[in-house]
Amino acid sequence: VWLDVLCLRQQGLGQNEPVRVEEWKVDVPTIGHIYRGSPRDRPCVTYFNGLGLPLDTSPGLLSSPTHWFNRVWTLQESLDTWIPGGLTGFPQSNVRWFFSRLNALTKLTTRGAQGHTAIVPELRRRSCTNELDRIAGLAYLLGCDSLPLYHEALPVERAWEKLLEHAPDTWRMRLLFRYAIDVPFAIFPTWDQYTHSAPVLTDR
């Protein structure tokens, strides 16, 4: 059993912060394989409003930047074997919209490298404390065989280059032919160009 809140040292623990930084270099990529590795049919219990809290699908909560639907890291948890945690048996508002959005997100995030263009708006929309989190989250969704270490002080473009080294060949090929490169002698788009520019061609 993997429990995120216990298996990953949390930020803001004072004197243990240097230990956390070192642990995260390996722990963050490990989480990617926990969620995306085989067997893919393992169930994932998700507390959408926070661990131990009851499920609440009211629109006010769903608009919070800290809600499950609005955080970059939770994209990795969008599995088609999810089980909603915190069910109370009481009627909920907005339920049909909530679960239809969840199903649409699941279809989007389980396409792997095939759906890389469609996932960009979702990556850009969601909140995070470090831009590197978006790159690490994308690495999970691409289904990379290996993942780069998570160096939270690494410049964004360098982290993007590291991801390109680990990314599937088919995905790198799509980047090569679908983006008009605006940096002289560069082969692939920059992270900024990838997340803010439309590709020359759309996914087929």
Short mmCIF file of C-alpha atoms in Angstrom, two decimals:
data_model
loop_
_atom_site.label_atom_id
_atom_site.label_comp_id
_atom_site.label_asym_id
_atom_site.label_seq_id
_atom_site.Cartn_x
_atom_site.Cartn_y
_atom_site.Cartn_z
CA VAL A 1 0.00 0.00 0.00
CA TRP A 2 1.33 3.43 -0.96
CA LEU A 3 0.06 6.38 1.10
CA ASP A 4 1.34 9.69 -0.28
CA VAL A 5 1.11 11.61 2.97
CA LEU A 6 3.30 9.06 4.81
CA CYS A 7 5.58 7.75 2.05
CA LEU A 8 6.82 11.19 1.01
CA ARG A 9 8.46 13.54 3.54
CA GLN A 10 6.40 16.72 3.53
CA GLN A 11 7.72 20.25 3.08
CA GLY A 12 8.12 22.66 5.99
CA LEU A 13 9.47 20.32 8.67
CA GLY A 14 12.19 22.75 9.77
CA GLN A 15 15.44 20.99 10.64
CA ASN A 16 14.61 18.03 8.38
CA GLU A 17 14.31 20.24 5.30
CA PRO A 18 17.80 19.39 3.92
CA VAL A 19 16.96 15.70 4.29
CA ARG A 20 13.68 16.22 2.44
CA VAL A 21 15.44 17.93 -0.49
CA GLU A 22 17.78 14.95 -0.89
CA GLU A 23 15.01 12.39 -0.48
CA TRP A 24 12.80 14.08 -3.05
CA LYS A 25 15.45 13.65 -5.74
CA VAL A 26 14.55 9.95 -5.79
CA ASP A 27 11.16 9.88 -4.06
CA VAL A 28 9.39 12.14 -6.57
CA PRO A 29 10.33 9.99 -9.60
CA THR A 30 9.45 6.90 -7.55
CA ILE A 31 5.88 8.16 -7.14
CA GLY A 32 5.59 8.35 -10.91
CA HIS A 33 6.26 4.64 -11.16
CA ILE A 34 3.95 3.86 -8.24
CA TYR A 35 1.03 5.35 -10.14
CA ARG A 36 2.02 4.46 -13.70
CA GLY A 37 3.81 1.14 -13.27
CA SER A 38 2.42 -2.36 -13.70
CA PRO A 39 -0.06 -3.70 -12.93
CA ARG A 40 -2.14 -0.78 -14.20
CA ASP A 41 -5.38 -2.15 -12.71
CA ARG A 42 -4.42 -1.49 -9.09
CA PRO A 43 -7.10 0.53 -7.28
CA CYS A 44 -6.36 4.07 -6.14
CA VAL A 45 -8.44 5.51 -3.29
CA THR A 46 -8.60 9.28 -3.75
CA TYR A 47 -9.73 11.78 -1.13
CA PHE A 48 -10.59 14.68 -3.40
CA ASN A 49 -11.00 17.17 -0.53
CA GLY A 50 -8.01 15.99 1.52
CA LEU A 51 -6.99 12.85 3.37
CA GLY A 52 -9.69 11.74 5.79
CA LEU A 53 -12.11 14.48 4.76
CA PRO A 54 -15.61 13.71 3.45
CA LEU A 55 -16.28 13.97 -0.27
CA ASP A 56 -17.78 17.36 -1.11
CA THR A 57 -18.59 18.22 -4.73
CA SER A 58 -19.93 21.74 -4.13
CA PRO A 59 -18.78 24.30 -6.74
CA GLY A 60 -17.21 26.59 -4.13
CA LEU A 61 -14.71 23.96 -3.03
CA LEU A 62 -13.96 22.85 -6.58
CA SER A 63 -12.81 26.36 -7.50
CA SER A 64 -10.08 26.42 -4.83
CA PRO A 65 -6.51 26.32 -6.27
CA THR A 66 -5.61 23.72 -3.63
CA HIS A 67 -8.41 21.33 -4.59
CA TRP A 68 -7.47 17.97 -6.10
CA PHE A 69 -8.79 19.06 -9.50
CA ASN A 70 -6.55 22.11 -9.56
CA ARG A 71 -3.15 20.83 -8.45
CA VAL A 72 -0.44 19.70 -10.90
CA TRP A 73 0.66 16.72 -8.80
CA THR A 74 -2.79 15.11 -8.79
CA LEU A 75 -2.74 14.61 -12.57
CA GLN A 76 -0.73 11.46 -11.94
CA GLU A 77 -3.59 10.11 -9.79
CA SER A 78 -6.12 10.30 -12.62
CA LEU A 79 -6.37 6.54 -13.05
CA ASP A 80 -9.30 4.59 -14.44
CA THR A 81 -9.21 2.40 -11.31
CA TRP A 82 -9.95 5.26 -8.87
CA ILE A 83 -12.20 4.79 -5.84
CA PRO A 84 -13.62 7.96 -4.24
CA GLY A 85 -12.66 8.24 -0.57
CA GLY A 86 -14.74 10.00 2.04
CA LEU A 87 -18.17 8.87 0.88
CA THR A 88 -20.75 9.77 3.52
CA GLY A 89 -24.05 8.58 2.08
CA PHE A 90 -25.45 12.13 2.16
CA PRO A 91 -26.73 13.80 -1.04
CA GLN A 92 -24.18 15.90 -2.91
CA SER A 93 -24.61 18.84 -5.26
CA ASN A 94 -22.90 19.01 -8.65
CA VAL A 95 -22.24 15.24 -8.61
CA ARG A 96 -22.93 14.58 -12.31
CA TRP A 97 -20.53 17.34 -13.40
CA PHE A 98 -17.89 16.21 -10.87
CA PHE A 99 -17.69 12.64 -12.06
CA SER A 100 -18.06 13.46 -15.75
CA ARG A 101 -15.05 15.77 -15.40
CA LEU A 102 -13.16 13.06 -13.56
CA ASN A 103 -13.87 10.53 -16.31
CA ALA A 104 -12.82 13.01 -19.02
CA LEU A 105 -9.60 13.71 -17.14
CA THR A 106 -8.90 9.99 -16.77
CA LYS A 107 -9.24 9.47 -20.53
CA LEU A 108 -6.92 12.40 -21.14
CA THR A 109 -4.16 11.34 -18.75
CA THR A 110 -4.09 7.65 -19.68
CA ARG A 111 -3.22 8.26 -23.35
CA GLY A 112 0.50 8.52 -22.59
CA ALA A 113 2.74 10.08 -25.21
CA GLN A 114 -0.09 9.91 -27.75
CA GLY A 115 -2.01 12.67 -25.98
CA HIS A 116 0.81 15.03 -25.13
CA THR A 117 -0.69 18.06 -26.90
CA ALA A 118 -4.08 17.74 -25.24
CA ILE A 119 -2.59 17.63 -21.75
CA VAL A 120 -0.72 20.95 -22.05
CA PRO A 121 -3.73 23.21 -21.27
CA GLU A 122 -4.44 21.09 -18.19
CA LEU A 123 -0.81 21.36 -17.05
CA ARG A 124 -0.84 25.12 -17.58
CA ARG A 125 -4.14 25.66 -15.78
CA ARG A 126 -3.24 23.82 -12.59
CA SER A 127 -1.44 25.35 -9.63
CA CYS A 128 1.95 24.36 -8.23
CA THR A 129 4.61 25.75 -5.91
CA ASN A 130 7.46 25.14 -8.36
CA GLU A 131 7.36 25.21 -12.16
CA LEU A 132 9.48 22.05 -12.13
CA ASP A 133 6.41 20.25 -10.76
CA ARG A 134 4.72 20.63 -14.15
CA ILE A 135 7.69 19.03 -15.88
CA ALA A 136 7.81 16.15 -13.38
CA GLY A 137 4.07 15.66 -13.72
CA LEU A 138 4.34 15.51 -17.49
CA ALA A 139 7.08 12.89 -17.17
CA TYR A 140 4.65 10.64 -15.29
CA LEU A 141 1.97 11.02 -17.94
CA LEU A 142 4.34 10.25 -20.83
CA GLY A 143 5.05 6.80 -19.42
CA CYS A 144 8.84 7.21 -19.50
CA ASP A 145 10.80 4.01 -18.82
CA SER A 146 13.07 6.04 -16.54
CA LEU A 147 12.64 9.42 -14.89
CA PRO A 148 15.19 12.16 -14.12
CA LEU A 149 16.04 13.01 -10.52
CA TYR A 150 13.95 15.80 -9.03
CA HIS A 151 16.35 18.69 -8.36
CA GLU A 152 14.02 21.43 -7.14
CA ALA A 153 16.72 24.13 -7.55
CA LEU A 154 17.39 23.18 -11.18
CA PRO A 155 16.58 25.87 -13.78
CA VAL A 156 13.33 25.10 -15.59
CA GLU A 157 14.84 24.80 -19.06
CA ARG A 158 17.54 22.45 -17.75
CA ALA A 159 14.89 20.28 -16.12
CA TRP A 160 13.03 20.25 -19.45
CA GLU A 161 16.21 19.08 -21.21
CA LYS A 162 16.56 16.30 -18.64
CA LEU A 163 13.00 15.17 -19.34
CA LEU A 164 13.72 15.12 -23.08
CA GLU A 165 16.61 12.73 -22.42
CA HIS A 166 14.25 10.28 -20.67
CA ALA A 167 11.15 10.76 -22.84
CA PRO A 168 9.89 8.12 -25.30
CA ASP A 169 11.36 8.39 -28.81
CA THR A 170 7.90 8.68 -30.38
CA TRP A 171 7.13 11.73 -28.26
CA ARG A 172 10.42 13.43 -29.07
CA MET A 173 9.71 12.80 -32.75
CA ARG A 174 6.36 14.57 -32.41
CA LEU A 175 8.07 17.56 -30.80
CA LEU A 176 10.63 17.66 -33.59
CA PHE A 177 8.05 17.86 -36.38
CA ARG A 178 5.13 19.64 -34.72
CA TYR A 179 6.76 22.80 -33.38
CA ALA A 180 8.40 25.66 -35.25
CA ILE A 181 11.63 26.04 -33.25
CA ASP A 182 12.41 29.68 -32.40
CA VAL A 183 15.89 29.14 -30.91
CA PRO A 184 18.85 29.02 -33.36
CA PHE A 185 20.42 25.54 -33.72
CA ALA A 186 17.91 24.01 -31.28
CA ILE A 187 16.23 20.71 -32.14
CA PHE A 188 13.32 20.82 -29.72
CA PRO A 189 11.10 23.64 -28.45
CA THR A 190 11.88 25.26 -25.12
CA TRP A 191 9.63 24.52 -22.15
CA ASP A 192 8.06 27.96 -22.48
CA GLN A 193 7.37 27.42 -26.17
CA TYR A 194 5.96 23.94 -25.55
CA THR A 195 3.53 25.15 -22.91
CA HIS A 196 2.49 28.42 -24.55
CA SER A 197 2.64 27.81 -28.31
CA ALA A 198 0.30 25.77 -30.42
CA PRO A 199 1.97 22.97 -32.40
CA VAL A 200 2.22 23.31 -36.15
CA LEU A 201 0.09 20.17 -36.54
CA THR A 202 -2.49 18.62 -34.24
CA ASP A 203 -2.38 15.06 -32.90
CA ARG A 204 -3.94 12.45 -35.18
#
